[in-house]
Coordinates of C-alpha atoms in Angstrom, one line a residue:
Chain A
X30 CA -16.7 8.9 -17.8
X31 CA -13.1 8.9 -16.6
X32 CA -12.3 6.8 -18.8
X33 CA -13.7 8.0 -22.5
X34 CA -12.1 11.3 -21.8
X35 CA -8.8 9.7 -20.6
X36 CA -8.2 7.8 -23.6
X37 CA -9.8 10.3 -26.7
X38 CA -7.8 13.0 -25.3
X39 CA -4.5 11.9 -25.0
X40 CA -5.1 8.7 -26.7
X41 CA -3.7 6.3 -24.1
X42 CA -4.3 5.2 -20.6
X43 CA -4.4 8.7 -18.9
X44 CA -3.5 9.3 -16.1
X45 CA -4.9 8.0 -13.2
X46 CA -3.2 8.8 -9.6
X47 CA -0.9 10.8 -8.3
X48 CA 1.4 8.6 -9.0
X49 CA 1.2 8.3 -12.6
X50 CA 0.3 11.7 -13.1
X51 CA 3.6 12.4 -15.3
X52 CA 3.0 9.8 -18.2
X53 CA 2.4 12.9 -20.4
X54 CA 4.9 15.1 -19.8
X55 CA 3.4 19.1 -21.5
X56 CA 6.3 21.0 -22.8
X57 CA 6.7 24.0 -21.1
X58 CA 6.9 27.9 -22.2
X59 CA 10.2 29.0 -21.0
X60 CA 12.8 30.9 -21.4
X61 CA 15.8 28.8 -22.5
X62 CA 18.9 29.6 -24.4
X63 CA 18.2 28.2 -28.0
X64 CA 21.6 25.7 -27.1
X65 CA 18.8 24.1 -25.3
X66 CA 16.2 23.9 -27.0
X67 CA 17.5 21.0 -29.7
X68 CA 18.3 19.4 -26.4
X69 CA 14.8 19.9 -25.1
X70 CA 12.9 19.4 -27.8
X71 CA 14.1 15.1 -28.9
X72 CA 14.7 14.3 -25.6
X73 CA 10.6 15.3 -24.3
X74 CA 9.2 13.8 -27.5
X75 CA 11.0 10.1 -26.7
X76 CA 9.2 10.6 -23.5
X77 CA 6.6 11.3 -25.4
X78 CA 6.3 8.6 -27.8
X79 CA 6.8 6.5 -24.7
X80 CA 5.3 6.1 -22.5
X81 CA 2.2 5.7 -25.2
X82 CA 2.9 1.8 -25.8
X83 CA 4.1 1.9 -22.1
X84 CA 1.2 2.2 -20.7
X85 CA -0.3 -1.3 -23.0
X86 CA 1.3 -3.8 -21.6
X87 CA 1.5 -5.5 -18.0
X88 CA 4.6 -3.9 -16.8
X89 CA 5.3 -1.2 -18.9
X90 CA 7.8 0.5 -16.3
X91 CA 11.4 -0.9 -17.9
X92 CA 10.5 -0.4 -21.3
X93 CA 10.0 3.1 -20.1
X94 CA 13.4 3.7 -18.2
X95 CA 15.7 2.2 -20.6
X96 CA 13.2 3.7 -23.4
X97 CA 14.0 7.3 -21.5
X98 CA 17.7 6.1 -20.7
X99 CA 18.7 5.9 -23.8
X100 CA 17.2 9.3 -25.5
X101 CA 18.5 11.3 -22.3
X102 CA 23.0 10.0 -22.9
X103 CA 21.8 11.0 -26.5
X104 CA 20.7 14.1 -26.0
X105 CA 23.1 14.6 -23.4
X106 CA 26.3 17.0 -23.9
X107 CA 29.3 18.0 -21.0
X108 CA 26.1 19.8 -19.0
X109 CA 25.5 16.9 -18.4
X110 CA 21.4 15.3 -18.5
X111 CA 19.7 16.1 -15.9
X112 CA 20.5 20.2 -17.1
X113 CA 17.7 20.3 -19.3
X114 CA 14.4 19.3 -18.2
X115 CA 12.8 19.3 -15.6
X116 CA 10.4 16.6 -16.4
X117 CA 12.2 13.5 -17.1
X118 CA 14.8 14.3 -13.3
X119 CA 11.1 13.6 -11.6
X120 CA 9.0 10.5 -14.0
X121 CA 12.4 9.5 -13.6
X122 CA 11.2 9.5 -10.2
X123 CA 7.9 7.7 -10.3
X124 CA 9.2 4.9 -12.9
X125 CA 11.4 4.1 -10.1
X126 CA 8.6 3.9 -7.6
X127 CA 5.9 2.1 -10.3
X128 CA 8.9 -0.1 -10.4
X129 CA 10.2 -0.7 -6.4
X130 CA 6.1 -1.1 -5.5
X131 CA 5.6 -3.7 -8.5
X132 CA 8.4 -5.5 -7.2
X133 CA 7.4 -5.1 -3.6
X134 CA 3.8 -7.3 -4.4
X135 CA 5.5 -10.1 -4.7
X136 CA 6.7 -9.9 -1.0
X137 CA 3.1 -8.9 0.1
X138 CA 1.7 -12.4 1.3
X139 CA 4.6 -13.0 3.2
X140 CA 5.4 -9.9 4.5
X141 CA 1.9 -7.8 4.4
X142 CA 1.4 -4.5 2.9
X143 CA 4.2 -3.5 4.9
X144 CA 7.0 -1.4 5.2
X145 CA 9.3 -4.6 5.5
X146 CA 8.1 -6.1 2.1
X147 CA 8.2 -2.6 0.5
X148 CA 12.0 -3.0 2.0
X149 CA 12.2 -6.3 0.6
X150 CA 11.0 -5.3 -3.4
X151 CA 13.2 -1.8 -3.4
X152 CA 16.4 -4.4 -2.7
X153 CA 15.5 -7.1 -5.4
X154 CA 14.8 -3.8 -8.3
X155 CA 18.0 -3.5 -7.1
X156 CA 17.5 0.3 -4.7
X157 CA 18.8 1.1 -1.3
X158 CA 15.9 0.7 0.9
X159 CA 16.5 4.2 2.0
X160 CA 14.0 5.1 -0.7
X161 CA 10.1 4.0 1.0
X162 CA 11.8 6.8 3.4
X163 CA 10.4 9.3 0.7
X164 CA 7.4 7.3 -0.5
X165 CA 3.9 9.3 0.6
X166 CA 2.1 7.5 3.1
X167 CA 4.0 4.3 2.3
X168 CA 1.5 1.6 3.3
X169 CA -1.0 3.5 1.1
X170 CA 0.7 3.8 -1.9
X171 CA 1.4 0.1 -2.0
X172 CA -2.2 -0.8 -2.0
X173 CA -3.2 1.8 -4.3
X174 CA -0.5 1.2 -6.8
X175 CA -2.5 -2.7 -6.5
X176 CA -5.0 -1.0 -6.3
X177 CA -4.0 1.1 -9.8
X178 CA -2.5 -1.9 -11.4
X179 CA -5.7 -3.5 -11.3
X180 CA -7.7 -1.4 -13.2
X181 CA -5.6 -1.3 -16.2
X182 CA -5.5 -5.2 -15.9
X183 CA -9.0 -5.4 -16.1
X184 CA -9.2 -2.8 -19.1
X185 CA -6.5 -4.2 -20.9
X186 CA -8.7 -7.4 -20.6
X187 CA -11.9 -5.6 -21.5
X188 CA -10.2 -4.1 -24.2
X189 CA -9.0 -7.6 -25.6
X190 CA -12.2 -8.4 -26.3
X191 CA -13.8 -10.2 -24.1
X192 CA -16.7 -11.3 -24.7
X193 CA -19.8 -9.9 -23.2
X194 CA -21.8 -10.1 -26.4
X195 CA -23.9 -12.9 -25.7
X196 CA -23.9 -12.2 -21.9
X197 CA -27.7 -10.0 -19.8
X198 CA -25.9 -7.7 -17.8
X199 CA -25.8 -8.6 -15.1
X200 CA -23.7 -11.4 -16.1
X201 CA -21.6 -9.0 -17.7
X202 CA -21.8 -7.7 -13.8
X203 CA -20.7 -10.4 -12.4
X204 CA -18.1 -11.5 -14.4
X205 CA -16.5 -8.4 -14.8
X206 CA -16.3 -8.7 -11.2
X207 CA -15.4 -11.6 -11.1
X208 CA -12.5 -11.3 -12.9
X209 CA -11.1 -7.7 -11.3
X210 CA -12.0 -9.4 -7.3
X211 CA -9.7 -12.5 -9.0
X212 CA -6.8 -10.5 -8.7
X213 CA -7.2 -10.6 -5.5
X214 CA -7.0 -13.8 -4.6
X215 CA -3.0 -14.6 -4.9
X216 CA -2.7 -11.4 -2.0
X217 CA -6.2 -13.1 0.2
X218 CA -4.4 -13.9 3.6
X219 CA -3.0 -10.4 4.2
X220 CA -6.3 -7.9 2.6
X221 CA -7.9 -7.2 5.3
X222 CA -4.7 -5.3 6.3
X223 CA -5.2 -3.3 3.5
X224 CA -8.8 -2.6 3.2
X225 CA -8.1 -1.3 6.9
X226 CA -4.9 1.2 5.3
X227 CA -7.9 2.1 3.1
X228 CA -10.2 3.4 5.6
X229 CA -7.4 5.4 7.5
X230 CA -8.4 8.9 7.5
X231 CA -5.9 10.0 5.5
X232 CA -6.4 7.7 2.8
X233 CA -10.4 7.3 2.4
X234 CA -9.9 10.1 -0.1
X235 CA -7.4 8.6 -3.4
X236 CA -9.3 5.3 -1.6
X237 CA -12.8 6.1 -3.0
X238 CA -11.5 8.0 -5.8
X239 CA -9.9 4.5 -6.8
X240 CA -12.6 2.7 -6.1
X241 CA -15.1 5.3 -8.0
X242 CA -12.8 4.9 -11.4
X243 CA -12.8 0.9 -10.7
X244 CA -16.8 0.8 -10.9
X245 CA -17.3 3.7 -13.8
X246 CA -15.5 1.5 -15.7
X247 CA -17.6 -1.4 -14.8
X248 CA -20.3 0.3 -16.1
X249 CA -18.7 1.4 -18.8
X250 CA -17.7 -2.1 -20.2
X251 CA -21.1 -3.3 -19.7
X252 CA -22.1 -0.8 -21.4
X253 CA -25.1 0.9 -18.9
X254 CA -28.0 1.6 -20.0
X255 CA -29.9 -1.3 -19.1
X256 CA -32.4 0.5 -16.7
X257 CA -33.2 4.5 -16.0
X258 CA -31.8 4.3 -12.7
X259 CA -29.6 7.7 -11.9
X260 CA -26.2 7.9 -12.6
X261 CA -24.9 8.0 -9.1
X262 CA -27.6 5.3 -7.3
X263 CA -26.0 2.9 -10.6
X264 CA -22.8 3.4 -9.3
X265 CA -23.7 3.0 -5.8
X266 CA -25.8 0.1 -6.2
X267 CA -23.1 -0.9 -8.0
X268 CA -19.8 0.4 -5.2
X269 CA -22.6 -2.1 -2.4
X270 CA -22.4 -5.3 -4.4
X271 CA -19.0 -5.1 -5.3
X272 CA -18.0 -4.4 -1.7
X273 CA -20.2 -7.2 -0.3
X274 CA -18.4 -9.8 -2.5
X275 CA -15.1 -8.0 -1.5
X276 CA -16.1 -8.6 2.1
X277 CA -18.0 -12.3 1.6
X278 CA -14.8 -13.1 -0.2
X279 CA -12.5 -12.8 2.7
X280 CA -13.4 -15.8 5.0
X281 CA -14.3 -18.2 2.3
X282 CA -12.7 -21.4 1.6
X283 CA -15.0 -22.9 -0.1
X284 CA -12.8 -24.7 -3.2
X285 CA -11.7 -22.1 -5.9
X286 CA -14.0 -19.5 -4.1
X287 CA -17.1 -21.3 -5.4
X288 CA -19.4 -19.7 -2.8
X289 CA -18.6 -16.3 -3.0
X290 CA -19.6 -16.0 -7.3
X291 CA -22.8 -17.6 -5.9
X292 CA -22.7 -14.5 -3.7
X293 CA -22.1 -12.2 -6.3
X294 CA -24.6 -13.6 -8.3
X295 CA -27.5 -13.2 -6.1
X296 CA -26.1 -9.6 -5.8
X297 CA -26.5 -8.8 -9.0
X298 CA -29.5 -10.6 -9.8
X299 CA -31.4 -8.6 -6.4
X300 CA -29.7 -5.6 -8.1
X301 CA -30.8 -6.4 -10.9
X302 CA -34.9 -7.5 -9.9
X303 CA -35.6 -4.3 -11.8
X304 CA -38.8 -3.7 -9.4
X305 CA -37.9 -4.5 -6.2
X306 CA -34.3 -2.1 -6.9
X307 CA -36.7 0.6 -9.0
X308 CA -38.6 1.2 -6.5
X309 CA -35.5 0.8 -3.3
X310 CA -33.5 3.1 -5.7
X311 CA -36.8 5.3 -5.6
X312 CA -37.5 5.2 -1.6
X313 CA -33.4 5.3 -1.8
X314 CA -32.9 8.2 -3.7
X315 CA -35.9 10.0 -1.7
X316 CA -34.2 9.3 1.6
X317 CA -31.3 11.2 1.0
X318 CA -33.2 14.2 -1.1
X319 CA -32.4 13.5 -4.7
X320 CA -34.9 13.5 -7.1
X321 CA -34.9 10.6 -9.8
X322 CA -35.6 13.2 -11.9
X323 CA -39.6 12.3 -11.5
X324 CA -41.8 14.3 -9.2
X325 CA -43.4 13.0 -5.7
X326 CA -46.6 12.9 -7.1
X327 CA -45.8 10.2 -9.9
X328 CA -43.6 8.5 -7.4
X329 CA -46.5 8.3 -5.3
X330 CA -48.7 7.4 -8.5
X331 CA -46.0 4.5 -8.9
X332 CA -46.3 3.4 -5.3
X333 CA -49.2 2.9 -5.9
X334 CA -49.4 1.5 -8.6
X335 CA -46.9 -1.4 -7.0
X336 CA -48.7 -1.9 -4.0
X337 CA -52.2 -2.6 -5.2
X338 CA -50.8 -5.1 -7.7
X339 CA -48.7 -7.0 -4.8
X340 CA -52.0 -6.9 -2.6
X341 CA -54.1 -8.5 -5.6
X342 CA -50.3 -10.1 -7.6
X343 CA -48.5 -13.3 -6.6
X344 CA -45.6 -13.4 -4.6
X345 CA -42.2 -12.4 -5.2
Chain B
X3 CA 4.9 24.0 8.1
X4 CA 4.6 24.3 3.6
X5 CA 5.8 21.3 2.1
X6 CA 7.3 22.2 -1.6
X7 CA 8.5 20.3 -5.1
X8 CA 11.4 22.4 -6.7
X9 CA 11.1 21.7 -10.4
X10 CA 13.9 22.9 -11.9
X11 CA 12.7 25.5 -14.6
X12 CA 14.6 28.5 -14.9
X13 CA 17.4 27.6 -17.3
X14 CA 18.9 30.7 -17.9
X15 CA 18.3 32.5 -14.6
X16 CA 19.8 29.5 -12.9
X17 CA 23.1 29.6 -15.5
X18 CA 23.5 33.3 -15.0
X19 CA 23.9 33.3 -11.4
X20 CA 26.1 29.9 -11.3
X21 CA 28.5 31.7 -13.9
X22 CA 28.3 34.6 -11.0
X23 CA 28.5 32.2 -8.3
X24 CA 31.2 30.6 -9.9
X25 CA 33.7 34.0 -10.0
X26 CA 32.7 34.2 -6.5
X27 CA 34.6 31.1 -4.8
X28 CA 37.5 31.2 -7.1
X29 CA 38.0 34.9 -4.9
X30 CA 36.3 35.4 -2.2
X31 CA 33.7 33.7 0.1
X32 CA 32.0 34.8 2.8
X33 CA 32.3 34.7 6.8
X34 CA 29.5 35.4 7.8
X35 CA 29.0 39.0 6.7
X36 CA 33.2 39.4 6.2
X37 CA 35.0 38.8 2.7
X38 CA 37.9 36.9 3.2
X39 CA 40.0 34.5 0.9
X40 CA 38.7 30.8 1.0
X41 CA 42.1 29.2 1.8
X42 CA 41.1 30.7 5.2
X43 CA 37.6 30.2 5.6
X44 CA 38.2 26.7 6.7
X45 CA 40.0 27.6 10.1
X46 CA 38.4 29.8 10.4
X47 CA 34.9 28.1 10.8
X48 CA 37.3 25.3 13.0
X49 CA 38.4 28.3 14.8
X50 CA 35.0 29.1 15.8
X51 CA 33.9 25.4 16.7
X52 CA 36.8 24.7 18.6
X53 CA 35.9 27.8 21.2
X54 CA 32.1 26.6 21.0
X55 CA 32.4 22.7 20.8
X56 CA 31.6 22.6 25.0
X57 CA 28.9 25.4 24.8
X58 CA 27.3 24.1 21.9
X59 CA 24.5 22.0 22.4
X60 CA 23.4 24.4 26.1
X61 CA 23.2 27.0 23.5
X62 CA 21.5 25.3 20.9
X63 CA 19.0 24.5 23.4
X64 CA 18.9 28.4 24.4
X65 CA 18.9 29.8 21.3
X66 CA 15.8 27.9 19.4
X67 CA 14.2 27.4 23.2
X68 CA 14.5 23.9 23.1
X69 CA 13.2 23.9 19.4
X70 CA 16.3 22.0 17.8
X71 CA 15.2 19.2 19.2
X72 CA 12.1 19.0 17.5
X73 CA 13.5 20.1 14.3
X74 CA 16.1 17.1 14.9
X75 CA 13.6 15.0 16.2
X76 CA 11.5 15.6 12.0
X77 CA 14.8 14.7 10.3
X78 CA 15.1 11.3 11.7
X79 CA 11.5 10.8 10.9
X80 CA 11.6 12.1 7.4
X81 CA 14.2 9.8 6.8
X82 CA 12.9 6.7 8.3
X83 CA 16.1 4.8 9.3
X84 CA 15.6 1.0 9.2
X85 CA 18.2 -1.9 10.1
X86 CA 21.2 -2.8 8.7
X87 CA 21.4 1.3 7.1
X88 CA 25.0 2.3 7.0
X89 CA 23.9 6.3 7.1
X90 CA 26.7 8.6 7.3
X91 CA 25.3 12.0 9.2
X92 CA 28.0 14.8 8.2
X93 CA 29.0 17.9 11.1
X94 CA 27.0 16.1 13.2
X95 CA 29.9 16.3 16.0
X96 CA 27.9 16.1 19.2
X97 CA 25.9 13.0 17.6
X98 CA 22.6 14.9 18.3
X99 CA 20.4 13.3 14.8
X100 CA 23.2 10.0 15.1
X101 CA 21.3 9.6 18.8
X102 CA 18.6 9.6 17.7
X103 CA 18.5 7.6 14.0
X104 CA 20.8 5.2 16.8
X105 CA 16.9 5.2 19.1
X106 CA 15.0 4.9 15.8
X107 CA 17.1 1.6 15.1
X108 CA 17.4 -0.6 17.8
X109 CA 14.1 1.7 19.8
X110 CA 12.9 -1.4 21.9
X111 CA 9.3 -1.1 20.7
X112 CA 9.7 -1.3 17.2
X113 CA 11.4 -4.6 16.6
X114 CA 7.7 -5.6 18.8
X115 CA 5.8 -4.2 16.4
X116 CA 7.7 -5.0 13.8
X117 CA 9.2 -8.4 12.0
X118 CA 13.1 -7.2 12.5
X119 CA 15.3 -9.1 11.5
X120 CA 18.6 -9.3 14.2
X121 CA 20.8 -10.3 11.8
X122 CA 20.2 -6.9 10.0
X123 CA 20.1 -4.9 12.9
X124 CA 24.1 -6.7 14.3
X125 CA 24.4 -4.3 10.6
X126 CA 23.9 -0.9 11.1
X127 CA 26.2 0.9 10.4
X128 CA 25.9 4.8 11.6
X129 CA 29.0 7.1 11.0
X130 CA 29.7 10.7 12.5
X131 CA 31.9 13.1 10.6
X132 CA 33.2 16.2 11.8
X133 CA 36.2 18.0 10.6
X134 CA 36.5 19.7 14.2
X135 CA 38.1 16.3 16.8
X136 CA 36.9 18.7 19.8
X137 CA 33.0 18.0 18.8
X138 CA 33.5 14.5 17.4
X139 CA 35.0 14.3 21.7
X140 CA 32.2 16.2 23.8
X141 CA 29.8 13.3 21.1
X142 CA 31.8 10.2 21.9
X143 CA 31.7 11.5 25.6
X144 CA 27.8 11.7 25.6
X145 CA 27.8 8.2 23.0
X146 CA 30.1 6.6 26.1
X147 CA 26.9 8.7 29.2
X148 CA 24.7 6.5 27.0
X149 CA 27.1 3.3 27.7
X150 CA 27.6 3.4 24.1
X151 CA 31.3 3.6 23.8
X152 CA 31.9 0.9 22.8
X153 CA 28.7 0.2 20.0
X154 CA 29.9 -1.1 16.8
X155 CA 27.1 0.6 15.3
X156 CA 28.6 4.1 16.2
X157 CA 31.4 4.8 14.5
X158 CA 33.4 8.1 14.9
X159 CA 35.3 10.0 12.0
X160 CA 37.5 13.1 11.4
X161 CA 36.3 14.3 7.7
X162 CA 35.7 16.7 5.6
X163 CA 32.5 17.2 4.3
X164 CA 33.8 18.8 1.0
X165 CA 36.1 14.9 1.0
X166 CA 34.9 11.9 2.5
X167 CA 37.1 9.0 3.1
X168 CA 33.9 7.2 2.3
X169 CA 33.7 4.7 -0.8
X170 CA 31.0 6.0 -3.7
X171 CA 28.2 4.6 -3.3
X172 CA 27.6 2.7 0.2
X173 CA 26.2 5.3 2.6
X174 CA 22.2 5.0 2.1
X175 CA 21.2 7.8 4.1
X176 CA 23.2 11.1 4.6
X177 CA 22.7 13.8 6.5
X178 CA 23.8 16.9 7.7
X179 CA 21.8 19.4 10.1
X180 CA 23.4 22.6 11.1
X181 CA 26.4 22.4 9.0
X182 CA 26.1 22.8 5.3
X183 CA 26.0 26.9 6.1
X184 CA 29.9 26.3 7.2
X185 CA 31.5 24.4 4.7
X186 CA 33.5 26.7 2.1
X187 CA 32.1 25.7 -1.4
X188 CA 28.6 24.1 -0.6
X189 CA 28.7 22.6 -3.9
X190 CA 30.9 20.3 -3.2
X191 CA 29.8 19.0 -0.1
X192 CA 26.5 18.3 -3.0
X193 CA 29.0 16.6 -4.5
X194 CA 30.7 13.9 -1.9
X195 CA 26.6 13.7 -0.5
X196 CA 26.1 12.9 -4.5
X197 CA 29.0 10.3 -4.6
X198 CA 28.3 8.5 -1.3
X199 CA 24.7 7.4 -1.3
X200 CA 23.7 4.0 -2.9
X201 CA 21.2 4.5 -5.9
X202 CA 18.1 5.0 -3.9
X203 CA 20.1 6.9 -1.1
X204 CA 18.2 9.9 0.8
X205 CA 20.5 13.2 1.5
X206 CA 18.3 15.2 4.0
X207 CA 19.5 18.3 5.2
X208 CA 17.9 20.3 8.0
X209 CA 19.5 23.7 8.2
X210 CA 18.6 28.1 9.2
X211 CA 16.8 29.2 5.9
X212 CA 15.4 32.3 4.7
X213 CA 12.1 33.6 6.5
X214 CA 10.2 35.9 4.5
X215 CA 7.2 36.1 6.3
X216 CA 6.4 40.3 6.8
X217 CA 6.6 41.2 10.8
X218 CA 7.6 37.7 11.2
X219 CA 11.0 38.8 9.1
X220 CA 11.3 41.6 11.1
X221 CA 11.1 40.1 14.3
X222 CA 13.4 37.5 13.7
X223 CA 15.8 39.6 12.7
X224 CA 16.5 41.1 15.6
X225 CA 16.6 38.4 17.8
X226 CA 19.8 37.0 15.6
X227 CA 21.3 40.2 15.6
X228 CA 20.7 41.5 19.4
X229 CA 19.7 38.7 21.1
X230 CA 21.9 35.7 20.0
X231 CA 25.2 37.6 20.6
X232 CA 24.6 38.1 24.1
X233 CA 23.6 34.9 24.6
X234 CA 26.8 33.9 23.3
X235 CA 28.6 35.8 25.5
X236 CA 27.2 35.5 28.9
X237 CA 27.4 31.8 28.3
X238 CA 29.5 30.8 26.2
X239 CA 31.6 33.9 26.5
X240 CA 32.4 33.9 22.8
X241 CA 30.5 36.8 21.6
X242 CA 32.0 36.8 18.2
X243 CA 31.3 32.6 16.7
X244 CA 27.4 33.8 17.4
X245 CA 28.2 36.8 15.6
X246 CA 29.4 34.3 12.9
X247 CA 26.3 32.0 13.2
X248 CA 23.5 34.6 12.6
X249 CA 25.6 36.2 9.6
X250 CA 26.1 33.3 8.2
X251 CA 23.0 32.2 7.5
X252 CA 21.7 35.7 6.5
X253 CA 24.4 34.5 3.6
X254 CA 23.4 31.4 2.7
X255 CA 21.1 30.7 0.2
X256 CA 17.6 31.1 0.3
X257 CA 15.3 27.4 0.2
X258 CA 14.8 27.8 -3.2
X259 CA 18.2 28.4 -4.3
X260 CA 19.8 25.7 -2.6
X261 CA 17.5 23.6 -3.8
X262 CA 18.2 24.5 -7.8
X263 CA 21.8 23.5 -6.3
X264 CA 20.8 20.6 -5.5
X265 CA 19.4 19.7 -8.3
X266 CA 22.4 20.3 -10.1
X267 CA 24.4 17.7 -7.9
X268 CA 22.4 15.2 -9.5
X269 CA 19.3 14.2 -7.2
X270 CA 16.3 13.6 -8.0
X271 CA 13.0 14.6 -6.1
X272 CA 13.8 17.2 -4.1
X273 CA 11.4 18.9 -1.9
X274 CA 12.3 20.7 1.5
X275 CA 9.9 21.7 3.7
X276 CA 9.9 24.7 6.0
X277 CA 9.7 25.2 9.6
X278 CA 9.0 27.7 12.1
X279 CA 8.0 30.0 9.4
X280 CA 11.0 29.3 7.1
X281 CA 13.6 29.5 10.4
X282 CA 14.4 26.5 9.7
X283 CA 14.1 24.1 6.5
X284 CA 14.5 20.6 5.4
X285 CA 16.2 19.8 2.2
X286 CA 15.7 15.6 1.1
X287 CA 16.8 14.5 -2.1
X288 CA 17.4 11.2 -3.8
X289 CA 19.8 9.8 -5.2
X290 CA 18.3 8.2 -8.9

């Protein structure tokens, strides 16, 4: 849902979280003397044409930055490049932040999801470590950046022709979750810290939103519609599968995480065991007071049927 | 406390304003509510601070009811100092902000909780720059009282905010607390700040600012003009200096205007946070 809307409206990756908000600067109508409007148009058009291209590559930031600086230098007059556009300066900071965070990820296995890692990253990029002081909710910024990047990578892999057609839905889900979890393998030693950062009250809202987007993305790629479960219930179930596998993976030291993938397959199978899961979903939905589109009577009929089948039928 | 981001959207309005201010600066400037020649301003300000130096800290406590400590804590918290940083505190004569930064970096708790590279700790340099040597002397004295007299990390420098003696791109942080309204040319001070900061370096300014909230504004004005000069007379024996002080606060540009000036100097991500409804504002920005 998020993805299709974003893709069709904005013709690219779309704006996910606050760190990416200014990828697509909109031209504001302002009262500006005519001598500035030409500069305004070219520099902001320059910004608009770079961004879609930038989103496709894994490391979009450097190409954006160099293109931005070249367009700004071409439009600058004696007044200086920052006079004209309000969007450009802030977009530059966002890019700079993204570059620093991206460079910091390399230090995470050693230093954890901490300010030290971000300061080391800033030194790598050639920027003073003071810039870390200006990131909101510092460590959370790093974790959220990683979540966004991973989601973007997942989407790129899906787009670049991942072969899902030959698989049944449950296998598709398992494959997608596996791809996503494998991105966390380099940081596995410090992932518990990331989870605790995400669980912090200040950060819960953003992390929840990111996970919701991830789950939504996976369902979208699977081409949901295999069952008639409710939208919320589907996302919740997949969210549960993903989270439990993620946590299982924290303590898994089997070769190539074989045990984790086996666990994942089991959970997905459970989720897809249609009879059992529909029933569980209905009970669950009833518990939380949300109907599944059928009346209570219909529900009771279904339950009656299943119970009679169970008592009469073979083991499940 | 409201945190607002400023975007520079009003091109022509600022243009006009700037040219007006430019013409004002070329001939005259303000000393409180008086109009004076530019050359005289720094002398007059110098006199003010020479007079108040010894009772500066006590007066701060009395005038703000001790709140100025919290404001400075907030400033240093926003800065997030780190070991190995090169920091410049301008107009920080008596060392309030500098000592807080020093403590934040060298605190034992921090060193225990985080892996601090002791070598980088040694590289920390906190420069305290002030135009007035009396204020610096008070600061050095306070340093001696804390046992930091010979500490290599704290460096006391006499200098002018409009013409700093530091190299380009040499500072990780720049703070100016309750000092920028005293400089004759604010734009020059901002330009100097931009010059000495490294790429990614942060600019933080704590300053008395404008209150807009209706009833509170009147109370604040009453307090400023009736109570403070009298306190100044009573405690420091100097009514004129504190009259200058409250007048200079009113003449200082309001939050948005000052943020625009900071952005003009080339800084990015200019933001400000009002404390106590606007009595004090912390402006922050980054050089990129």
